[in-house]
Every structure is written in C-alpha cells, then in structure tokens.
Short mmCIF file of C-alpha atoms in Angstrom, two decimals:
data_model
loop_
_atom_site.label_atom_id
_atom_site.label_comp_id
_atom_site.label_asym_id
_atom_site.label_seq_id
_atom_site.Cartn_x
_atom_site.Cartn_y
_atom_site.Cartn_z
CA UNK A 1 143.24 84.74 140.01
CA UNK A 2 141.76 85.76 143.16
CA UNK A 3 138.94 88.19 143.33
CA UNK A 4 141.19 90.98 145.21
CA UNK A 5 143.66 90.77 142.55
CA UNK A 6 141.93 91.48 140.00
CA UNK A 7 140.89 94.76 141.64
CA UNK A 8 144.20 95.66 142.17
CA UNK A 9 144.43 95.49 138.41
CA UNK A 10 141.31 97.33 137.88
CA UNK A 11 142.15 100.45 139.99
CA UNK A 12 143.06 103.99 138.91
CA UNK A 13 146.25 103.49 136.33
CA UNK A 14 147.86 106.80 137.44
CA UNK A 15 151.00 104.79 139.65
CA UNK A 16 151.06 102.11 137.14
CA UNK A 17 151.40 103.46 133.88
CA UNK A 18 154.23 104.73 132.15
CA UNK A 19 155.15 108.35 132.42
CA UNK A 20 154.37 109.28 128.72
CA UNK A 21 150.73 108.28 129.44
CA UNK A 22 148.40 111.36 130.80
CA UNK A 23 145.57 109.67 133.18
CA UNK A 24 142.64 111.88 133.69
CA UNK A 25 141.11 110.39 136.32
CA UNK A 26 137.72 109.05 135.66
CA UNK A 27 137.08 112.01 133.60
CA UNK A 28 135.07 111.55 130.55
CA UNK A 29 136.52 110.59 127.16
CA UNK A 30 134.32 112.50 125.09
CA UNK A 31 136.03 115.67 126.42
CA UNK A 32 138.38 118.11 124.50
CA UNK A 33 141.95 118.61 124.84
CA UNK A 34 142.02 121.98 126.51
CA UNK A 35 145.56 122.61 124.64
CA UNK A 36 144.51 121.41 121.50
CA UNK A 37 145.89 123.52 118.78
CA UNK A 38 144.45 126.75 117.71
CA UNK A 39 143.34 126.89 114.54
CA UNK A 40 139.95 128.92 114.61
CA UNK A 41 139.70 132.02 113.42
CA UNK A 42 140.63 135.15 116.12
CA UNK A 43 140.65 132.56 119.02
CA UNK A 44 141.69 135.71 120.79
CA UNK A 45 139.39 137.26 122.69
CA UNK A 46 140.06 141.48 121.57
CA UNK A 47 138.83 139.88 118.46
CA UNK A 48 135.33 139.67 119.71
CA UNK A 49 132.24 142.36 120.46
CA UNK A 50 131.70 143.28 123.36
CA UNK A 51 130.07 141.57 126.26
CA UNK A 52 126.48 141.20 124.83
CA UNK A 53 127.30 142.50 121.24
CA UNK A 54 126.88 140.54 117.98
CA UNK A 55 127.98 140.81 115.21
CA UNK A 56 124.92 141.95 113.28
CA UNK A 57 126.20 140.95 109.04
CA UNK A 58 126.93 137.06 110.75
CA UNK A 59 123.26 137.20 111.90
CA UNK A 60 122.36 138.17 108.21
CA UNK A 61 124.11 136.26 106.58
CA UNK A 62 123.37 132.82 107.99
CA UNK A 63 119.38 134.06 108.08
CA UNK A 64 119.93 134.02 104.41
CA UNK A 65 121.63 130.63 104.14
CA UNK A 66 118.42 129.43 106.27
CA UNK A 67 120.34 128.91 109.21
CA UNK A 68 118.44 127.54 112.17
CA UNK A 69 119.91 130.82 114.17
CA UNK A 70 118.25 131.07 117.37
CA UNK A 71 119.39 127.58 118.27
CA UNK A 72 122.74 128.12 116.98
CA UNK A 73 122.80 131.09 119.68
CA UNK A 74 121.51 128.47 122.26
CA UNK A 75 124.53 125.86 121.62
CA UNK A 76 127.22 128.24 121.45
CA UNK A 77 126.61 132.23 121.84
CA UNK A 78 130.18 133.47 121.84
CA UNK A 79 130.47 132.42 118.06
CA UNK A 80 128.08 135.26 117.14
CA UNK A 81 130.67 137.89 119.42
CA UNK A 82 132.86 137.09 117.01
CA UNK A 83 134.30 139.98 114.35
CA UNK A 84 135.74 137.62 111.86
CA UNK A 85 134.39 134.31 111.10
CA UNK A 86 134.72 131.99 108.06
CA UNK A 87 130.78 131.33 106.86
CA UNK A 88 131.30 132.11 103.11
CA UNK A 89 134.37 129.73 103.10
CA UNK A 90 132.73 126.69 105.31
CA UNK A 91 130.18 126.72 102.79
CA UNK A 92 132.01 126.97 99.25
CA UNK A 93 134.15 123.83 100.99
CA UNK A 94 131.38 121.79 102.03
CA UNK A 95 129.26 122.54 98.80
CA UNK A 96 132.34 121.60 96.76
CA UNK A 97 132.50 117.72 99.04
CA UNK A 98 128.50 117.48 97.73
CA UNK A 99 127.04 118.64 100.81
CA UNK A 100 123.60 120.75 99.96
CA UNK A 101 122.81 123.76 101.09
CA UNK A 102 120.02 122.49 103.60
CA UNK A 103 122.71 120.37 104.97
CA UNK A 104 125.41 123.24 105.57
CA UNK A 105 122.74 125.01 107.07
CA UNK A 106 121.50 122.14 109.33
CA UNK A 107 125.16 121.83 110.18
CA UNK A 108 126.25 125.15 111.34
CA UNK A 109 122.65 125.39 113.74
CA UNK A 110 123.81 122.56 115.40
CA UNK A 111 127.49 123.25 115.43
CA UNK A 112 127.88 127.07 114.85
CA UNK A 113 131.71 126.85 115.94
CA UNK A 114 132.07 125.23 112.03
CA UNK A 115 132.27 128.46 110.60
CA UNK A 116 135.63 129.72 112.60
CA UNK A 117 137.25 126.82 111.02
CA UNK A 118 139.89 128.33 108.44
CA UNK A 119 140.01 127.14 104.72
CA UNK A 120 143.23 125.14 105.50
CA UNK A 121 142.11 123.59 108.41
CA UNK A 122 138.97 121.61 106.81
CA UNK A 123 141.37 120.90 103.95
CA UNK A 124 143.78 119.14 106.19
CA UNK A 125 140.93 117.51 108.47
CA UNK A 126 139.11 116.47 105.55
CA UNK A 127 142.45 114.51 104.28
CA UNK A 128 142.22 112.87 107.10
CA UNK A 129 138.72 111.31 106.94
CA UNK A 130 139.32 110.55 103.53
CA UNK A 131 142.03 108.36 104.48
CA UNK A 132 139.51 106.41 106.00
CA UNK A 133 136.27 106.56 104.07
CA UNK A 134 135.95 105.88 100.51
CA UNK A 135 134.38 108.94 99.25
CA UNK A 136 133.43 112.69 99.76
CA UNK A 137 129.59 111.38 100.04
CA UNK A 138 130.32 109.20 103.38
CA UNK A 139 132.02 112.07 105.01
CA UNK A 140 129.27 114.29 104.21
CA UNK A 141 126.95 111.78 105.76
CA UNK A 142 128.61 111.89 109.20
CA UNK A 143 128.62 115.62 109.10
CA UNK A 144 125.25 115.84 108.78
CA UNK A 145 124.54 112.82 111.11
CA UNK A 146 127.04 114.40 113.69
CA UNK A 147 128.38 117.67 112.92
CA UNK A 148 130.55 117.94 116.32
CA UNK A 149 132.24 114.95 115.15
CA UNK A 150 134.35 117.02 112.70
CA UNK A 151 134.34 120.72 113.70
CA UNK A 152 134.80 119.76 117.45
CA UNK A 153 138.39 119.94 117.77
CA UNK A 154 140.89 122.52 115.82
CA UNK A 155 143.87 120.00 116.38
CA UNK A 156 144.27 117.51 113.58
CA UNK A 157 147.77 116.50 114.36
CA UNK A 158 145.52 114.86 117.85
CA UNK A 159 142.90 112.89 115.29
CA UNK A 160 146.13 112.15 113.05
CA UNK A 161 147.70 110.89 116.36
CA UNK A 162 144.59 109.27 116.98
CA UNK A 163 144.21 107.32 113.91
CA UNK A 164 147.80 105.70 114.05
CA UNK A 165 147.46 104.59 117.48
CA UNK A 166 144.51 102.61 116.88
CA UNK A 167 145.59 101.29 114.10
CA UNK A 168 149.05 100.28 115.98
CA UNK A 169 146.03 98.15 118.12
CA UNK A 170 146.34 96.40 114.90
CA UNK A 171 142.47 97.50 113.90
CA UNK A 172 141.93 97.51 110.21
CA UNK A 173 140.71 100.36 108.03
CA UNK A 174 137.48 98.63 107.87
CA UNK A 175 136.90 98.76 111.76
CA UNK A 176 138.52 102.61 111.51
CA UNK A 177 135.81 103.31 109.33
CA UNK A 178 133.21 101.77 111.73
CA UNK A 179 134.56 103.54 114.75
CA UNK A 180 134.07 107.06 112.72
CA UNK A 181 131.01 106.18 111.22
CA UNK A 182 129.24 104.90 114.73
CA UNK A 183 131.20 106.62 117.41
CA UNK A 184 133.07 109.80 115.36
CA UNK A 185 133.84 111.36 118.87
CA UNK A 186 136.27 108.61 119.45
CA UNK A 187 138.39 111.03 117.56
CA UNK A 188 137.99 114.00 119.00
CA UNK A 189 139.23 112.62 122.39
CA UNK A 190 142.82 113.24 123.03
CA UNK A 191 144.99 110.46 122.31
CA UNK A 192 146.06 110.67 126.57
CA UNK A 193 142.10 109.45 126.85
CA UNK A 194 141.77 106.77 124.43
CA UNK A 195 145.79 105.46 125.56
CA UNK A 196 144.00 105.40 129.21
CA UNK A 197 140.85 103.15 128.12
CA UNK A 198 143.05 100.90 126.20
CA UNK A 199 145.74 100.18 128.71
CA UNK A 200 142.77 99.62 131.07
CA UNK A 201 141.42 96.95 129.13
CA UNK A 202 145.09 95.37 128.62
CA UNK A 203 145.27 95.27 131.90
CA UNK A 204 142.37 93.58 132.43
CA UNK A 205 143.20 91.14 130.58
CA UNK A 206 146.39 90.60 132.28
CA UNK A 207 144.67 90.47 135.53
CA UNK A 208 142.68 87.33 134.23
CA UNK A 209 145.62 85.74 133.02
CA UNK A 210 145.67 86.02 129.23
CA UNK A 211 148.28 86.31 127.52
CA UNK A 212 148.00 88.82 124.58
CA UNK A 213 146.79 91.91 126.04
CA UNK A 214 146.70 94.27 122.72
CA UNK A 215 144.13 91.90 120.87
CA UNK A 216 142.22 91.73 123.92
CA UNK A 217 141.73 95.54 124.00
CA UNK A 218 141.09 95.26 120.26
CA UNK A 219 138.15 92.81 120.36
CA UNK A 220 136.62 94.62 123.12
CA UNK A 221 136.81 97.79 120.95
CA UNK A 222 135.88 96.17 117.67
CA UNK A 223 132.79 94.76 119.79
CA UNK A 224 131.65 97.64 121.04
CA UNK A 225 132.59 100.88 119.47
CA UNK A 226 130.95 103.03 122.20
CA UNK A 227 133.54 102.07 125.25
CA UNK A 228 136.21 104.66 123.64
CA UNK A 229 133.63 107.82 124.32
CA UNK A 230 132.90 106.42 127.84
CA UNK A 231 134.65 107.24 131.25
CA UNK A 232 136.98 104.56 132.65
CA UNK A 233 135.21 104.68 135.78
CA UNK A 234 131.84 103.57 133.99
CA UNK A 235 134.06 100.73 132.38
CA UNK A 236 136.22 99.78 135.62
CA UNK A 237 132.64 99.31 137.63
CA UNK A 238 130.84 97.48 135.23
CA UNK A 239 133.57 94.84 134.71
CA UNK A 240 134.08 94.67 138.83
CA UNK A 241 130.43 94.26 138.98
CA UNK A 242 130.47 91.46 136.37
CA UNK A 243 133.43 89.55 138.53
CA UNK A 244 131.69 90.07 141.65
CA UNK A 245 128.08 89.45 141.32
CA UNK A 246 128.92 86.34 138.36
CA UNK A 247 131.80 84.67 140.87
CA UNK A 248 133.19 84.33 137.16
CA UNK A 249 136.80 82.11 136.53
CA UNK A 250 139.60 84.13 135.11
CA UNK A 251 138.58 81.71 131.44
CA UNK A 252 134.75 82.51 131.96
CA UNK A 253 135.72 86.20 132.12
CA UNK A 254 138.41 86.66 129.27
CA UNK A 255 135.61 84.71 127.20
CA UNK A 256 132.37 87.18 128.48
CA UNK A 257 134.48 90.03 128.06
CA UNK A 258 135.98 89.34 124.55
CA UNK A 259 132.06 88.25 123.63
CA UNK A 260 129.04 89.71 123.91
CA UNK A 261 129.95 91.03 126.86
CA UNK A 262 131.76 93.45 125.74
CA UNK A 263 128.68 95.49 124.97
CA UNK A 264 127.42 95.88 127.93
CA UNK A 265 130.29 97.37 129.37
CA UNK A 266 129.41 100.89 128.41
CA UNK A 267 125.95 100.63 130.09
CA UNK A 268 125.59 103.11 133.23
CA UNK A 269 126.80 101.66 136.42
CA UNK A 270 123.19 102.11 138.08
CA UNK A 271 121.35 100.79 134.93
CA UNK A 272 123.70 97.62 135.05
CA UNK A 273 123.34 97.04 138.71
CA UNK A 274 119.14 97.48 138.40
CA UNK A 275 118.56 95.71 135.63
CA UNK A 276 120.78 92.48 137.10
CA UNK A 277 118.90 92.97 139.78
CA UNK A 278 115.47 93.16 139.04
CA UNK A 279 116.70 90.03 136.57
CA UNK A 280 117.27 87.95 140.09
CA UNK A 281 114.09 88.74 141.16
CA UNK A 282 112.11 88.00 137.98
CA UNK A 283 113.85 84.91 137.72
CA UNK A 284 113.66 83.59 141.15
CA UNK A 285 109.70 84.35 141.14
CA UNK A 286 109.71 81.75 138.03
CA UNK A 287 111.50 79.08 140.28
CA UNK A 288 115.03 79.61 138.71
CA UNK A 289 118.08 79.20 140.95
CA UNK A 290 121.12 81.90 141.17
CA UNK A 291 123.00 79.64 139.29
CA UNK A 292 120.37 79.64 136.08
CA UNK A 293 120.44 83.98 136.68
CA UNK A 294 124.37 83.54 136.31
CA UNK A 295 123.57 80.81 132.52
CA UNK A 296 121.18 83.19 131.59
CA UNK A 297 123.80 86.31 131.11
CA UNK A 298 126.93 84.15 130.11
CA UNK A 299 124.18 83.06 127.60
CA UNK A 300 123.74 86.17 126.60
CA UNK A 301 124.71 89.08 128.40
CA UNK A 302 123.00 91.57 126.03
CA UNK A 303 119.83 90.70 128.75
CA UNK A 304 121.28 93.20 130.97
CA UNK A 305 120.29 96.01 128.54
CA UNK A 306 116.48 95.31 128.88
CA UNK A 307 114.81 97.73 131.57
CA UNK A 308 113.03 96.25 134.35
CA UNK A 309 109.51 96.70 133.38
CA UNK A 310 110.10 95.43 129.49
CA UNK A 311 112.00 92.69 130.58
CA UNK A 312 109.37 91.15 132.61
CA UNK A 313 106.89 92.15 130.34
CA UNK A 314 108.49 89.95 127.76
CA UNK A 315 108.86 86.70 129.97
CA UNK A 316 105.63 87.29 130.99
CA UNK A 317 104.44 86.71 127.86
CA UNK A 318 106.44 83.95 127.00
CA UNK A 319 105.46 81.95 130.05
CA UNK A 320 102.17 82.50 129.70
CA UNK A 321 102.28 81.60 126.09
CA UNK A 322 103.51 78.12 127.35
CA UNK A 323 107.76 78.78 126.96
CA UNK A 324 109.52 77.05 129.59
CA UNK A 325 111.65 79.19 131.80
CA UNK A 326 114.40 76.78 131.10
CA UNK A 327 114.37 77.09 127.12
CA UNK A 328 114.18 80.82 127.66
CA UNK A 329 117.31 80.99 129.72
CA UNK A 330 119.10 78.56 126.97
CA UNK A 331 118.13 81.11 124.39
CA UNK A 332 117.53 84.33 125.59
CA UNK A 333 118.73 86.13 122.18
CA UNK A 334 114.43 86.08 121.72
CA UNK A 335 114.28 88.68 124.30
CA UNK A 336 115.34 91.37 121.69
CA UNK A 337 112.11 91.22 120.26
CA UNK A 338 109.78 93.34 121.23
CA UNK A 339 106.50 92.27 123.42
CA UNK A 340 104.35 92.84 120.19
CA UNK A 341 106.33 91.17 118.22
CA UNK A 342 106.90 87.77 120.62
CA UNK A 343 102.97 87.29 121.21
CA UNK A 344 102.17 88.07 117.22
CA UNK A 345 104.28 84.93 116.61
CA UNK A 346 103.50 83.06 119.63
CA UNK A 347 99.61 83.85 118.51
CA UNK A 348 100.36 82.73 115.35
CA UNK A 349 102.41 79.42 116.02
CA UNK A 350 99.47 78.16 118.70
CA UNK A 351 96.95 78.28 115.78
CA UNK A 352 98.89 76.00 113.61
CA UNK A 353 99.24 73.68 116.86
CA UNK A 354 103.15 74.20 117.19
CA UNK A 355 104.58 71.87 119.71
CA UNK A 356 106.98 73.57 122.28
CA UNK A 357 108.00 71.05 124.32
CA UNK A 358 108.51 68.63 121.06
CA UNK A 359 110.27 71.18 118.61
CA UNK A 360 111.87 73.98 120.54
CA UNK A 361 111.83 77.56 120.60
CA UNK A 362 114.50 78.39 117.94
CA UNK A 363 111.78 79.50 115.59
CA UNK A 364 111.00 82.41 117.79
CA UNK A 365 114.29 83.87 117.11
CA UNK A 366 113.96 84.09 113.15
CA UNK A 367 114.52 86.99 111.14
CA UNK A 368 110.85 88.61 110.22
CA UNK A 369 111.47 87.10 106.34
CA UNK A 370 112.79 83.28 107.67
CA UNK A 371 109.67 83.72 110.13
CA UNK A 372 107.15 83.67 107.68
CA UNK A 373 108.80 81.54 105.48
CA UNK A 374 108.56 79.16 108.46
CA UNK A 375 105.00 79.76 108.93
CA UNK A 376 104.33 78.89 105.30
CA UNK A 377 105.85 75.60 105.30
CA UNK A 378 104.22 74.70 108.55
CA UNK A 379 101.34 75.43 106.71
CA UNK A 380 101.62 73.65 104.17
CA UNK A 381 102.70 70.54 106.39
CA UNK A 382 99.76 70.93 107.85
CA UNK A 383 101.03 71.33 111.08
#
C-alpha cells in the first residue's frame, strides 16, 4: 500500500470510528475519567475545612501510623481539608489482605487519596484484582510497588469494563495479570482511551493489508505492555516514522510491528527520531550503507532504545576490539550489554586467542552463567 495511504489510516480516528467510541484526541491514556463514579468519602466540597484548614486528628493520626505526612501534603493537600476520611478502615482492610503496617503507611504518603476510599469500595475493587491474581500477597505487592494503581480511580464498574474488553481482544488471564502487574494504570484509563489505542492499532494493521486486525492489536499489546498508558499521538508518530524513514513493504511492517518492534513504539517521538539518527551517522562513519542502517533495526529494532552517546560507546568498543561492523549489524541483540560488560568478555576471549573472523560473535551474546561456562571449556580446549 502506498505510503499516503497508510497515513490516511494513521490519522486522528474521530470521523472514522463508530459513534459509541469517545476519541480524546491525542490526550494521554494515563488520565482519569473526569465522570468516573463517586465513591470517596464527602466528595462534596461543604464537607471540607476551610481554605487553608486541616483537619488537625487526620494529621495525628497518620503521624502515629508513621505516615510519611509532609509528602503526603505535597502529592495531594486537599485530602487533609477533608472532615471525614476513612484511615482506620483503609488500614484494618489492607492489614487483613497481609499488607504490614510499614507498607500501609508507605502507601497512603504516596497516595494519601487511599484513605477516602469507603469500606465497600476496596471490597469490590479488591474482587476485582483477585479475579486476576492468584492471591492476596500479589495484590499487596502492586500496592506497594504502585499505590495509584489501585486507589486512583473510585469507578470500578470502568476497571470491570476494562477487564472484559481486553479480554474480548482475546488476551488470556495470564497476559491480564502481566498488564496489572507491569503497567497497573492500564486500568485506571477509561475504557473510551484504551478502545481508542486499540482501534488505532487495528487499523494499522488494516492499512498494511493484514487481514485479522484484533490479533494484531493483541500481539502488539502482549509485546509491549506500556503502549496502553501512552498517548496515541506518541504511537501514531513513531509508527509513521518507522514507514517513512525504513521505506518498509506493507509484509516488512506487519512483521516489525507484530515483533520486536512493537517495543519501541512507546519510545518518545524526539528520542526515536535522535537516536535513528545519530544511528545513521555512527554507522555511516564505520563505512555502512543506508541500506545496512535499515538490516540493522529490522534486525533488531530494540537498537533504537540506546542513547546516542552509549550507543557509540558500545560499537566503539567492539570495533576496536576487532568485531566487524558487519557481524555487529547481523547480531545487534549484543548491544544490550553494557560497555563494561562487552570489553570484560572481549578482554577475556583475546587472552584465550578466540578467533572472530573463524568462529563468530554469538558467544558475546550469552547469558553471564552460559558465558563462563563457555570460557571454561575454551579453556580446557586449550583454545
């Protein structure tokens, strides 16, 4: 498909989606339904002090529980207005899920809005969770990891919502419970936002001419778990950019996408476009054609991650450690190493006389344990 049509396909969904979808253009996904239901305690603001008045007993009484409270006031000062809040109850509930007291407390600096939650609403939310982790322990673990994750949004009929329509993607529990455990805010968005990033993606696919658009948006999801919490602007760019700059087929595309691609399409716009850059540079001052900077990322497209300065610090140092350019751009899955760790191995294959040119550079990209493993049979090969 031609170039131009596929950025007809890419552009702002508001004409072209159906009328039950809300598009919030390029807005952020990570942002809360402003209509979400209410279920925090005296939402209402005659229920509060006064402008500049706290309420004093709060103050005490999360002091006590070793609250962290000036930074709670920081993150979110008209909790502490409030005349009614739920502090005693957040904290029999989350002591009787496991959760230690260090932990509530750790919680509720971070998050203070936790403790307007009411007793029915954690029940309910916690349900929810539980339908997709396997114990009280895991859920625990995300609160403490990510407390906004949870308390964020009062509306679980949107993260019941939520739940169902990625699992009408036809994602399993298992990827469910990756989605929560690695990108929990996925379901806080409103279901509007996550319905506009998928039918994006669908129609994406569409655009290159493949044919089942729902387990296209699926294995870009299950790939990288990230894109949901990202705007659709960030995500429309990045794959334009891709099309553009790689002069990629409509197969070459569906495949980058659905690959490893597919996690680099929630890297910033500027970051992407830099790093490719400075990647053209590096590799046409190493005598490498446009055509070996375009193998190089359909090879592994991860590359474009790398800043500037570490990535040419790191083929720096395999060139000079006698790695051909060429090998480098057939594998380039080494570059994830760090620069310590690529000249402690190069250092330490040179001594034993390793041959390049005659064995390849697959043994740079072992696992630490295979590595040395390798190095012990080369040594006692006498090689």
């Amino acid at each position: 498909m031609a170039f131009q049509q596929v950025l007809f396909f890419l552009r702002p969904l508001r004409r072209r989606l159906s009328p039950s979808v809300t598009v919030l253009r390029y807005s952020s996904t990570t942002r809360a339904d402003n209509n979400e239901a209410k279920t925090d305690l005296n939402d209402d603001k005659t229920e509060s002090f006064g402008s500049g008045s706290e309420n004093k007993s709060l103050l005490d009484n999360l002091s006590v529980l070793g609250v962290d409270v000036q930074m709670a006031q920081r993150r979110q000062p008209g909790v502490f207005r409030k005349i009614h809040t739920n502090e005693q109850g957040l904290i029999d509930f989350l002591e009787q899920k496991g959760a230690s007291r260090d932990i509530i407390a750790s919680i509720i600096s971070r998050f203070p809005r936790a403790i307007t939650r009411s007793e029915e609403h954690l029940e309910e939310r916690w349900r929810l969770w539980r339908n997709i982790f396997n114990s009280d322990d895991e859920v625990v673990n995300i609160l403490n990891r990510s407390p906004e994750s949870f308390f964020r949004s009062s509306d679980n009929g949107n993260l019941e919502k939520n739940i169902l329509y990625l699992s009408s993607l036809g994602i399993q529990p298992k990827d469910l419970h990756r989605l929560l455990t690695m990108a929990p805010r996925i379901f806080s968005n409103t279901l509007a936002l996550n319905r506009t990033m998928v039918e994006l993606l669908e129609n994406v696919c569409m655009s290159l001419g493949g044919t089942d658009s729902k387990k296209f948006a699926r294995t870009v999801i299950s790939r990288n778990v990230y894109i949901l919490i990202r705007s659709t602007k960030r995500v429309r760019s990045n794959i334009e950019f891709l099309l553009r700059s790689l002069e990629l087929s409509d197969e070459e595309a569906l495949k980058l996408l659905q690959g490893h691609g597919a996690k680099i399409l929630d890297l910033s716009h500027e970051n992407m476009k830099t790093n490719f850059r400075n990647l053209q540079l590096k590799l046409k001052s190493l005598g490498c054609s446009q055509g070996q900077v375009r193998e190089i990322i359909l090879n592994y497209a991860p590359i474009l991650f790398v800043s500037s300065d570490t990535l040419n610090q790191k083929l720096d140092c395999l060139t000079e450690g006698g790695i051909d350019i060429r090998s480098i751009i057939e594998k380039p899955k080494l570059l994830d190493y760090s620069v310590t760790t690529l000249k402690q191995r190069l250092k330490d294959l040179h001594k034993l006389g390793y041959d390049f040119k005659v064995n390849g550079i697959s043994v740079l990209d072992l696992s630490n344990k295979r590595f040395k493993s390798k190095l012990d049979k080369l040594r006692e090969l006498g090689v």
